[in-house]
Coordinates of C-alpha atoms in Angstrom, one line a residue:
X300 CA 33.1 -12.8 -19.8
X301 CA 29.6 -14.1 -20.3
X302 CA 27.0 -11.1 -20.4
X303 CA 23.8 -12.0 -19.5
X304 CA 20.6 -9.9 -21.3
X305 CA 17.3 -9.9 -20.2
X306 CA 15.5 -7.9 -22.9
X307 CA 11.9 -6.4 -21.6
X308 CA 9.9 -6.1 -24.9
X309 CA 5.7 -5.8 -25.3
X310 CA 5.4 -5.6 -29.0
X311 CA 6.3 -9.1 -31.1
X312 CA 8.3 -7.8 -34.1
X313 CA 10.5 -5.2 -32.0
X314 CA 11.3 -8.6 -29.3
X315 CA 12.0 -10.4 -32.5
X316 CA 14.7 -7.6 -33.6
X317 CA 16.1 -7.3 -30.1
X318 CA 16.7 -11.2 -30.1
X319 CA 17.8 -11.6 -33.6
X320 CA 20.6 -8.6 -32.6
X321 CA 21.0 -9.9 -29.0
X322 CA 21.9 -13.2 -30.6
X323 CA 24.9 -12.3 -32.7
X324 CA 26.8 -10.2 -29.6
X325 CA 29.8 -11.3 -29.2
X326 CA 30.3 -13.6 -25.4
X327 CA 26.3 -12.8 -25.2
X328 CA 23.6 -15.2 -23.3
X329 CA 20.2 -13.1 -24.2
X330 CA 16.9 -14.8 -22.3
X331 CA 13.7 -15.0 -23.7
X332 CA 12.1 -11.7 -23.7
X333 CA 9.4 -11.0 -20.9
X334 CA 6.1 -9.1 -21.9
X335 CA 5.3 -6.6 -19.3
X336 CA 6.4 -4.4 -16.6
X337 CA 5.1 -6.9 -14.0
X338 CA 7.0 -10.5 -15.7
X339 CA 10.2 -8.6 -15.6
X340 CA 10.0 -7.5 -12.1
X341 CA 8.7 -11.3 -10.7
X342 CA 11.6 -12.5 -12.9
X343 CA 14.0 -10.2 -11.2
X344 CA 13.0 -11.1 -8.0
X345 CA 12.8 -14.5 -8.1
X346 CA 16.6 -14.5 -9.4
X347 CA 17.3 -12.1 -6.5
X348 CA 15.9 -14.6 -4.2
X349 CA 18.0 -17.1 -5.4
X350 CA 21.6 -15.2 -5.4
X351 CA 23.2 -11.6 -6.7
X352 CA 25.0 -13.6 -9.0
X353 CA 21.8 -15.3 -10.6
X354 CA 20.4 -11.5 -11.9
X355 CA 21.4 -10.7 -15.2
X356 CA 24.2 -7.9 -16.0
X357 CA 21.6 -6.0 -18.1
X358 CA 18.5 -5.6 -18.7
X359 CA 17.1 -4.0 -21.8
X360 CA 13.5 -1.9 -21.4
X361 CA 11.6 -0.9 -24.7
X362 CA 9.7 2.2 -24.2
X363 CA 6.4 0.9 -25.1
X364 CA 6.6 -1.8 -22.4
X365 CA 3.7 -1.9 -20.1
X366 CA 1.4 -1.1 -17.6
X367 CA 3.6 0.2 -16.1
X368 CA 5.9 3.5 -18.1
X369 CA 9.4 2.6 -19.2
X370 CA 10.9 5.0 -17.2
X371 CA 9.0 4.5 -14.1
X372 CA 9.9 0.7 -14.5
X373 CA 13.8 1.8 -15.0
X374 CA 13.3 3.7 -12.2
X375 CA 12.0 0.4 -9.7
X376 CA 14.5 -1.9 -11.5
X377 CA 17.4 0.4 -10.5
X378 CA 16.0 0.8 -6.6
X379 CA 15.2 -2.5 -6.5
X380 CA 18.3 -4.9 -8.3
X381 CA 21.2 -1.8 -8.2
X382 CA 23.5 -4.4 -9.7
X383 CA 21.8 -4.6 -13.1
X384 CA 22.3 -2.0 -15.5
X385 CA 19.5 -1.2 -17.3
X386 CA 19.9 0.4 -20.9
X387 CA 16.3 2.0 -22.7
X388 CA 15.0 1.4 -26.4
X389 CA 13.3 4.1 -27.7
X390 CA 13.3 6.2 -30.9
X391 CA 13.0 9.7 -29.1
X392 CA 17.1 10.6 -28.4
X393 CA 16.3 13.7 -27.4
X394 CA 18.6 15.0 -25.0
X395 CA 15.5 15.7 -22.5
X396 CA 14.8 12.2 -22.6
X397 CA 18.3 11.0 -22.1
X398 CA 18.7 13.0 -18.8
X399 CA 15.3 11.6 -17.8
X400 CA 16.5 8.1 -18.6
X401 CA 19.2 9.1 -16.7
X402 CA 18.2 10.4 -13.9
X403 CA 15.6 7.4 -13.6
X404 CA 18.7 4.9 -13.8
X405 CA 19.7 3.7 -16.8
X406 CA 23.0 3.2 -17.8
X407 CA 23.1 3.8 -21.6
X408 CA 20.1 4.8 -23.9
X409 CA 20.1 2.6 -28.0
X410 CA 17.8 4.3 -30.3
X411 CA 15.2 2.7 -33.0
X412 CA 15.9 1.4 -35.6
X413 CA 18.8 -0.8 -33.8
X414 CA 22.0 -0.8 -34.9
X415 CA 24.4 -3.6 -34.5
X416 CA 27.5 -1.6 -33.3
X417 CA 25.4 1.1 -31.2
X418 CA 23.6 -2.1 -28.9
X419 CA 27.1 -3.5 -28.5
X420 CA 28.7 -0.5 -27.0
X421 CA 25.6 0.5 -24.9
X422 CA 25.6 -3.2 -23.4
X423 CA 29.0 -3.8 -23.2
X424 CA 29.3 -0.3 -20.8
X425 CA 26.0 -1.4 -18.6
X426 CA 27.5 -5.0 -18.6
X427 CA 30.8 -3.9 -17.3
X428 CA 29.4 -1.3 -15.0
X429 CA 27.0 -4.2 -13.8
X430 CA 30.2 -6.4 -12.8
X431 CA 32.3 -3.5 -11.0
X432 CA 29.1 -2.9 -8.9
X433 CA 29.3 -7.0 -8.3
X434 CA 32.8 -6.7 -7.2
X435 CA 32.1 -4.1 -4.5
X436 CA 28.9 -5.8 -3.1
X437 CA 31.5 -9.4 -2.9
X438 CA 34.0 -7.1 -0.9
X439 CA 31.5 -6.2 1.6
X440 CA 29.2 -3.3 0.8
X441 CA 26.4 -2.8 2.2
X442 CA 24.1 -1.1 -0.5
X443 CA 20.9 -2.9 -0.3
X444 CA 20.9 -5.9 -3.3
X445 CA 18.1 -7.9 -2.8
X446 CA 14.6 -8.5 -3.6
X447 CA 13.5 -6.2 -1.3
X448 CA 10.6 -6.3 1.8
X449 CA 6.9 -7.8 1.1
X450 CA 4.7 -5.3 0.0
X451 CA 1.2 -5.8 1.5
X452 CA -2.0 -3.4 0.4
X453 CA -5.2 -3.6 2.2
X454 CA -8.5 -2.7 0.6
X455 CA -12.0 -2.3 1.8
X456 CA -14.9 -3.5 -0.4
X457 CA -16.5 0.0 1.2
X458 CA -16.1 1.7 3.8
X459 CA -16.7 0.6 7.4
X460 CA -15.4 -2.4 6.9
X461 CA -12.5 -2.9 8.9
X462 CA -9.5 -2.1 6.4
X463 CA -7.4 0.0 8.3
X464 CA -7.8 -2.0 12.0
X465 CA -6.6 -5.1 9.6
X466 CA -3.5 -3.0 8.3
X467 CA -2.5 -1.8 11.8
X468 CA -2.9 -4.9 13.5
X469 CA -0.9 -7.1 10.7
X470 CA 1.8 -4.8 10.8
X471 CA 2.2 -4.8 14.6
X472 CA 2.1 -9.0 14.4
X473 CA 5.3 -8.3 11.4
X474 CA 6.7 -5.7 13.7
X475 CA 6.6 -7.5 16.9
X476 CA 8.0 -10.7 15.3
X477 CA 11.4 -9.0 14.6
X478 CA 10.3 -7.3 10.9
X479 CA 11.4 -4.0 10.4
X480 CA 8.3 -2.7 9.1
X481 CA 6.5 1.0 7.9
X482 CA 2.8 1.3 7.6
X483 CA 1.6 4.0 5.1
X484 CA -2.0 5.5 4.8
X485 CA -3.0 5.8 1.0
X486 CA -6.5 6.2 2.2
X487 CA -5.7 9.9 1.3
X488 CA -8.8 11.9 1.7
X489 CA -9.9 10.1 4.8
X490 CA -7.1 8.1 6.1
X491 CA -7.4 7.7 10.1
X492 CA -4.4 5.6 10.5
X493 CA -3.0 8.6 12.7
X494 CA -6.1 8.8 14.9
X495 CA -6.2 5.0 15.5
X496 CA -2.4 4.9 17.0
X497 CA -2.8 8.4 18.7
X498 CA -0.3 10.5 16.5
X499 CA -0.2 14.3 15.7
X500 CA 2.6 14.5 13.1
X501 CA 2.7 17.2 10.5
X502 CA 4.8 15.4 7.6
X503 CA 2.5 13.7 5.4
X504 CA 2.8 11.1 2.3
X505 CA 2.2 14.5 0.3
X506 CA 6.1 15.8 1.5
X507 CA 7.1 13.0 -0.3
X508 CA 5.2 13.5 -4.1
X509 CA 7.1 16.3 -5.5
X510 CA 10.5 14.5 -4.9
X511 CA 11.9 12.7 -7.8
X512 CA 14.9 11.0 -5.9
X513 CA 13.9 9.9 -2.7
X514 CA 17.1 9.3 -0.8
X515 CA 17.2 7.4 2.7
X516 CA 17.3 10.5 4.3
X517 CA 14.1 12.0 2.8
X518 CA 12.2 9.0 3.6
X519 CA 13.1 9.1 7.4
X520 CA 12.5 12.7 7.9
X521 CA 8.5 12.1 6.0
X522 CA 8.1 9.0 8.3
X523 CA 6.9 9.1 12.0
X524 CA 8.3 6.4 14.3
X525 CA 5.8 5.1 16.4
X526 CA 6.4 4.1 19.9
X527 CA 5.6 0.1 18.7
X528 CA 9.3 0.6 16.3
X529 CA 6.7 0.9 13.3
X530 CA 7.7 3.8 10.7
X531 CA 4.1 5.4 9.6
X532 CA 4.3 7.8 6.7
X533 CA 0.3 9.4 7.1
X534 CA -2.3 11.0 4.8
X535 CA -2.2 14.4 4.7
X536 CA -4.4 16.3 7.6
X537 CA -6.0 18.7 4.8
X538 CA -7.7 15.7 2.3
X539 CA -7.4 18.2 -0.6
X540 CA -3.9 17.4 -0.9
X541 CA -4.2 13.9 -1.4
X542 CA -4.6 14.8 -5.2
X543 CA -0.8 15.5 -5.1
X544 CA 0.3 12.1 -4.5
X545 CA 0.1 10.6 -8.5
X546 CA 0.3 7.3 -9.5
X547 CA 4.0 8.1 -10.6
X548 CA 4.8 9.6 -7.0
X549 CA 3.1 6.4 -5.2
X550 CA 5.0 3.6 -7.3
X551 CA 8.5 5.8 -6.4
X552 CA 7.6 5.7 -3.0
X553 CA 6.6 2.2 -2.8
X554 CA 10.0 1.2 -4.7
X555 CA 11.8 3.5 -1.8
X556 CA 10.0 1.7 1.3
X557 CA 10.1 -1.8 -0.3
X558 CA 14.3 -1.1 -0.4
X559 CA 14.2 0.0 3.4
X560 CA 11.6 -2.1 5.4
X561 CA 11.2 -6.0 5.4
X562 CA 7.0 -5.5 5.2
X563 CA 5.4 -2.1 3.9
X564 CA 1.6 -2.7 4.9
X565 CA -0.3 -0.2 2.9
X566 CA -4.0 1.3 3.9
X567 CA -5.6 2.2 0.4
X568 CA -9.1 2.6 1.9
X569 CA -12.2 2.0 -0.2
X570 CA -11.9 4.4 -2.8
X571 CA -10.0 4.0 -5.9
X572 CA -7.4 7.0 -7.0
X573 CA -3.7 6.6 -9.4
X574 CA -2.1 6.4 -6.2
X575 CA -3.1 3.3 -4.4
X576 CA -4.3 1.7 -8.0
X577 CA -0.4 2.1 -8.5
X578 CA 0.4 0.6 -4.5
X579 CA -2.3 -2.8 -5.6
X580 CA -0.7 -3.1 -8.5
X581 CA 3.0 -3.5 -6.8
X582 CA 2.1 -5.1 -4.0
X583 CA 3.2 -9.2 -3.6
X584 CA -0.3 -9.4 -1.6
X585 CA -3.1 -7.7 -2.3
X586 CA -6.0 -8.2 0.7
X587 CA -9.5 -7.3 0.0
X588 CA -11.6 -6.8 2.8
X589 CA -15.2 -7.8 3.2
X590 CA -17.8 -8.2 5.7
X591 CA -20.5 -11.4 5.1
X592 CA -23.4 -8.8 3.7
X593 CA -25.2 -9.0 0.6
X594 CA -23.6 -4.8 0.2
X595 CA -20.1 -5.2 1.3
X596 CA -19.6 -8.5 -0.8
X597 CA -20.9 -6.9 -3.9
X598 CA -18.5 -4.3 -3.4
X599 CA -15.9 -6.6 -3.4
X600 CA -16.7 -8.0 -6.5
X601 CA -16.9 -4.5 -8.3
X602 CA -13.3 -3.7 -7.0
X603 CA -12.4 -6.9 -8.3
X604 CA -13.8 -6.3 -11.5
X605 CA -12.6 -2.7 -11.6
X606 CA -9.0 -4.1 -11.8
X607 CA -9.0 -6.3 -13.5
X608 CA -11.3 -4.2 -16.5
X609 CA -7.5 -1.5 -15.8
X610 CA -5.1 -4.4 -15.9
X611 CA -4.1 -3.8 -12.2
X612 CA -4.2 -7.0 -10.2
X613 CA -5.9 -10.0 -11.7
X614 CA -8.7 -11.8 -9.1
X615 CA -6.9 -15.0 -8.7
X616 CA -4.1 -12.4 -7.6
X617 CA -6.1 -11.3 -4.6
X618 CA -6.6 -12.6 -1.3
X619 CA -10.2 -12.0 0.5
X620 CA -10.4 -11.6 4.1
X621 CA -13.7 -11.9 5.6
X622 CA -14.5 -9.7 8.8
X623 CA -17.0 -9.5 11.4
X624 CA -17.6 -13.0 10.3
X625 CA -20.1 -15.5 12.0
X626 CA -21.3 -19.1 11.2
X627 CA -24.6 -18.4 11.5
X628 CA -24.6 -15.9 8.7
X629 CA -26.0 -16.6 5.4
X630 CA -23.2 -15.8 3.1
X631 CA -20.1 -17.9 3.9
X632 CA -16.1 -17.6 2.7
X633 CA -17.0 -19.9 -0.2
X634 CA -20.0 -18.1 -1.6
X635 CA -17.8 -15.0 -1.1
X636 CA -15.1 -16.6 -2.6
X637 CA -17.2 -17.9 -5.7
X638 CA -18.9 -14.8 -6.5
X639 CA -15.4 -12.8 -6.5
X640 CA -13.3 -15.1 -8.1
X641 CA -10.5 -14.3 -5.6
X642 CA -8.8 -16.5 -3.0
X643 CA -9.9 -16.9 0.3
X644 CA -7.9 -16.2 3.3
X645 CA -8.2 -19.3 5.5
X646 CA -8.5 -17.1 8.6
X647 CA -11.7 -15.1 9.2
X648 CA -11.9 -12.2 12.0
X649 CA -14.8 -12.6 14.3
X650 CA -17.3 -10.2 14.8
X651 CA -16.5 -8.6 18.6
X652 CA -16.3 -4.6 18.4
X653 CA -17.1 -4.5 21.8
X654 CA -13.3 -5.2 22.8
X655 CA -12.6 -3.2 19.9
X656 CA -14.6 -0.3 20.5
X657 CA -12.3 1.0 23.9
X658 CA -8.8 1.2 21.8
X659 CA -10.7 2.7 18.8
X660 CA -11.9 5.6 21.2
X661 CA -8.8 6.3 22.8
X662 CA -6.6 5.7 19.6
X663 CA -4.5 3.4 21.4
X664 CA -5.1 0.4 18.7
X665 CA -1.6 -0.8 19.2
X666 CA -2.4 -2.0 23.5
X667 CA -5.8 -3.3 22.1
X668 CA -5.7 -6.8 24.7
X669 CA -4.0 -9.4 23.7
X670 CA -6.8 -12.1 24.5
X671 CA -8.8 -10.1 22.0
X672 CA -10.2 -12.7 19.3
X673 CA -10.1 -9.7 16.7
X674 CA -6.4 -9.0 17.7
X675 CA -5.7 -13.1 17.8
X676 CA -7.3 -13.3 14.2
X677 CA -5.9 -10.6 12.7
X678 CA -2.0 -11.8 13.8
X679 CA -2.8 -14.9 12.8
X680 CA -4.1 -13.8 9.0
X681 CA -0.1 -12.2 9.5
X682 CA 1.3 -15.4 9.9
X683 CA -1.0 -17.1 7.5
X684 CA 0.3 -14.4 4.6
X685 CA 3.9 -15.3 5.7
X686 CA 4.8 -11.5 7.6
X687 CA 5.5 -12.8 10.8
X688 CA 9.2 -14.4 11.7
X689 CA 8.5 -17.8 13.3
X690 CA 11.1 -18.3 16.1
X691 CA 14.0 -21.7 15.2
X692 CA 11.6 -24.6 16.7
X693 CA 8.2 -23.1 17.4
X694 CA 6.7 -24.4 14.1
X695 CA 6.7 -28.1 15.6
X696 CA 5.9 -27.1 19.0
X697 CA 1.8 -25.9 18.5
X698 CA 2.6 -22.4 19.5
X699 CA 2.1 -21.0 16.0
X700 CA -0.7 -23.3 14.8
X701 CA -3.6 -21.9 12.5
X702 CA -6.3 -21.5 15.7
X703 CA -7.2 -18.4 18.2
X704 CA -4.6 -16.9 19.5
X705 CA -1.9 -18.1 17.3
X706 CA 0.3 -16.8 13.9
X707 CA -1.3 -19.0 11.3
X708 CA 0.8 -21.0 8.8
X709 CA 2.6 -19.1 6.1
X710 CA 0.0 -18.5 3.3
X711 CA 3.4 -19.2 0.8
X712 CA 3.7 -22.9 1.8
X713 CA 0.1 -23.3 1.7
X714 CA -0.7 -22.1 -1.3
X715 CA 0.6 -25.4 -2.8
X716 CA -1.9 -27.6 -0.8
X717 CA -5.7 -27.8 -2.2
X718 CA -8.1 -25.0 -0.9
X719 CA -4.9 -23.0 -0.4
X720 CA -6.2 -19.3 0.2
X721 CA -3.9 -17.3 -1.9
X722 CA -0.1 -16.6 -3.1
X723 CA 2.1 -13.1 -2.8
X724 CA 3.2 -11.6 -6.1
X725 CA 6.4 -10.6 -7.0
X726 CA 5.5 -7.7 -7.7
X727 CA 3.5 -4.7 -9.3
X728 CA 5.1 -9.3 -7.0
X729 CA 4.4 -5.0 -7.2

């Protein structure tokens, strides 16, 4: 049997050890190494798109790999692709790392400096773990094996500009479509997602930070499940406790949503903490939302910046959506677009909170009118960033063209076209 070894290695000389060993294992097909946290999670799921059977049997994760921590990354590999074993490099074999290696997934632990006979054994049990867990997925099982769902954040350049009305309303257009889809508040000192779809729940994002295994079970008893079919897991009503929710905490339960939802729209407000920095960096689309002012647009561009300067999403990674927009006004999507290096959405929202202002009041944003041109816009921006399900022959017929009223074209065929507005990422297409 061919095992297949994806080795996940930062530093040069150690990727040039791991290959040179790799290479001489017997009835062994090692791929080039990938870099970084976020190459080996794209690679993963771009394989995963293809077939099961396309995914390597191992993977191999040095603990120096980055952004994001080894053992966080173990720990999203083994939620995300359960049918690759993963095996860590480190030099610490301490048995309180082991059972954290453990406990985060792995399947074997090969200390530094490698050994010949000690990477055999340790890839030879992941590899044939890897294949029994093959075997039971062909026979029917029904443990979740793919990619998993499209993770969407949503990000004000400053506040008041219409962030969290775009995350509720794209989630109801993936929602009523046929998605299966939870909408989480990471705006966690102010989030209002619960006031805007009239909710009084007392489980909170924060019920979820303290748990290191977050089981199917857990998740559904943190979520609420709105009347629309959505599942909302909400900031906490005292915004002191938002400091609970880490960076480690958010990227676990990103991971845990991704593996139970088709589309996880995430609200991560205006303010930058660990825990939605972690949500924008593994999200497959980031949106930034602007308003055409000189203020809100130079806002953008310092979130932009600001992300780039901490290695979380590059610009040319981020889609801009500009709201409240109107021809007349001076600064247009391609000046925003040029001063913010990012792409541009191809749908704009139109400046009308007077239709808006009724469903706002009464927290009923989810029966905001359908022949609202904010609503129309917004679920059309859904369709453009591919969230929406188009039904078997309504692509040809006009009902689901790019115009008011309509679900836009999917933002992933278009982004091969000129002037395309933007792609999704794999991950952290994440």
């Amino acid at each position: 049997m061919t095992t297949r070894i994806l080795p996940a290695v930062g530093e040069a000389d150690a990727a040039r050890s791991v290959t040179t060993l790799l290479s001489q294992l017997p009835d062994a097909e090692p791929a080039a190494p990938v870099g970084d946290s976020t190459q080996l999670i794209d690679t993963l799921a771009r394989l995963a798109g293809e077939s099961l059977d396309e995914l390597p049997e191992v993977v191999l994760v040095h603990e120096r790999i980055g952004p994001v921590p080894a053992l966080e990354l173990i720990r999203e590999v083994s939620l995300r692709f359960p049918a690759v074993g993963v095996v860590l490099i480190t030099m610490d074999a301490s048995p309180g790392l082991f059972s954290a290696a453990m406990d985060s997934g792995a399947r074997g632990l090969v200390t530094l400096p490698l050994s010949y006979e000690e990477l055999a054994n340790r890839v030879q049990a992941a590899a044939q773990w890897s294949v029994g867990v093959r075997r039971h997925l062909g026979a029917g099982g029904d443990v979740f094996t793919g990619p998993g769902g499209t993770v969407v954040t949503v990000t004000g350049a400053k506040g008041g500009v219409g962030a969290t009305v775009a995350a509720v309303q794209i989630a109801l257009a993936a929602q009523t479509s046929g998605n299966t889809v939870a909408l989480v508040d990471l705006d966690l000192q102010t989030g209002d997602i619960a006031s805007y779809l009239d909710v009084q729940f007392r489980r909170s994002i924060v019920d979820l930070a303290a748990i290191s295994d977050i089981s199917p079970r857990v998740l559904s008893d943190a979520v609420y499940n709105h009347d629309t079919g959505m599942a909302l897991l909400l900031a906490p009503g005292e915004g002191e406790r938002g400091e609970e929710v880490s960076d480690r905490s958010a990227r676990q339960i990103v991971s845990a949503l991704r593996s139970r939802y088709e589309v996880v729209v995430i609200d991560c407000g205006s303010q930058m903490q660990g825990a939605n920095a972690a949500a924008v960096e593994m999200a497959d689309i980031a949106l930034l939302v602007t308003t055409p002012d000189v203020v809100a647009v130079r806002g953008a561009k310092r979130i932009v910046r600001m992300w780039d300067r901490l290695q979380i999403r590059k610009a040319e990674e981020t889609v801009t959506v500009v709201n409240r927009f109107n021809r007349s006004t001076e600064i247009q999507p391609p000046l925003i677009q040029k001063i913010t290096g990012t792409r541009m959405a191809g749908t704009a929202v139109p400046a009308n909170f007077k239709e808006l202002q009724g469903a706002v009041d009464a927290g009923r944003m989810h029966e905001l009118d359908a022949k609202s041109v904010v609503k129309q816009a917004l679920w059309a921006l859904a369709g453009e960033l591919g969230l929406v399900k188009v039904p078997a022959g309504a692509e040809g017929s006009g009902k689901f063209r790019n115009d008011r009223g309509s679900i836009g074209r999917s933002l992933r065929r278009a982004k091969a076209e000129p002037g395309a507005a933007g792609r999704p990422r794999g991950q952290t297409e994440r």
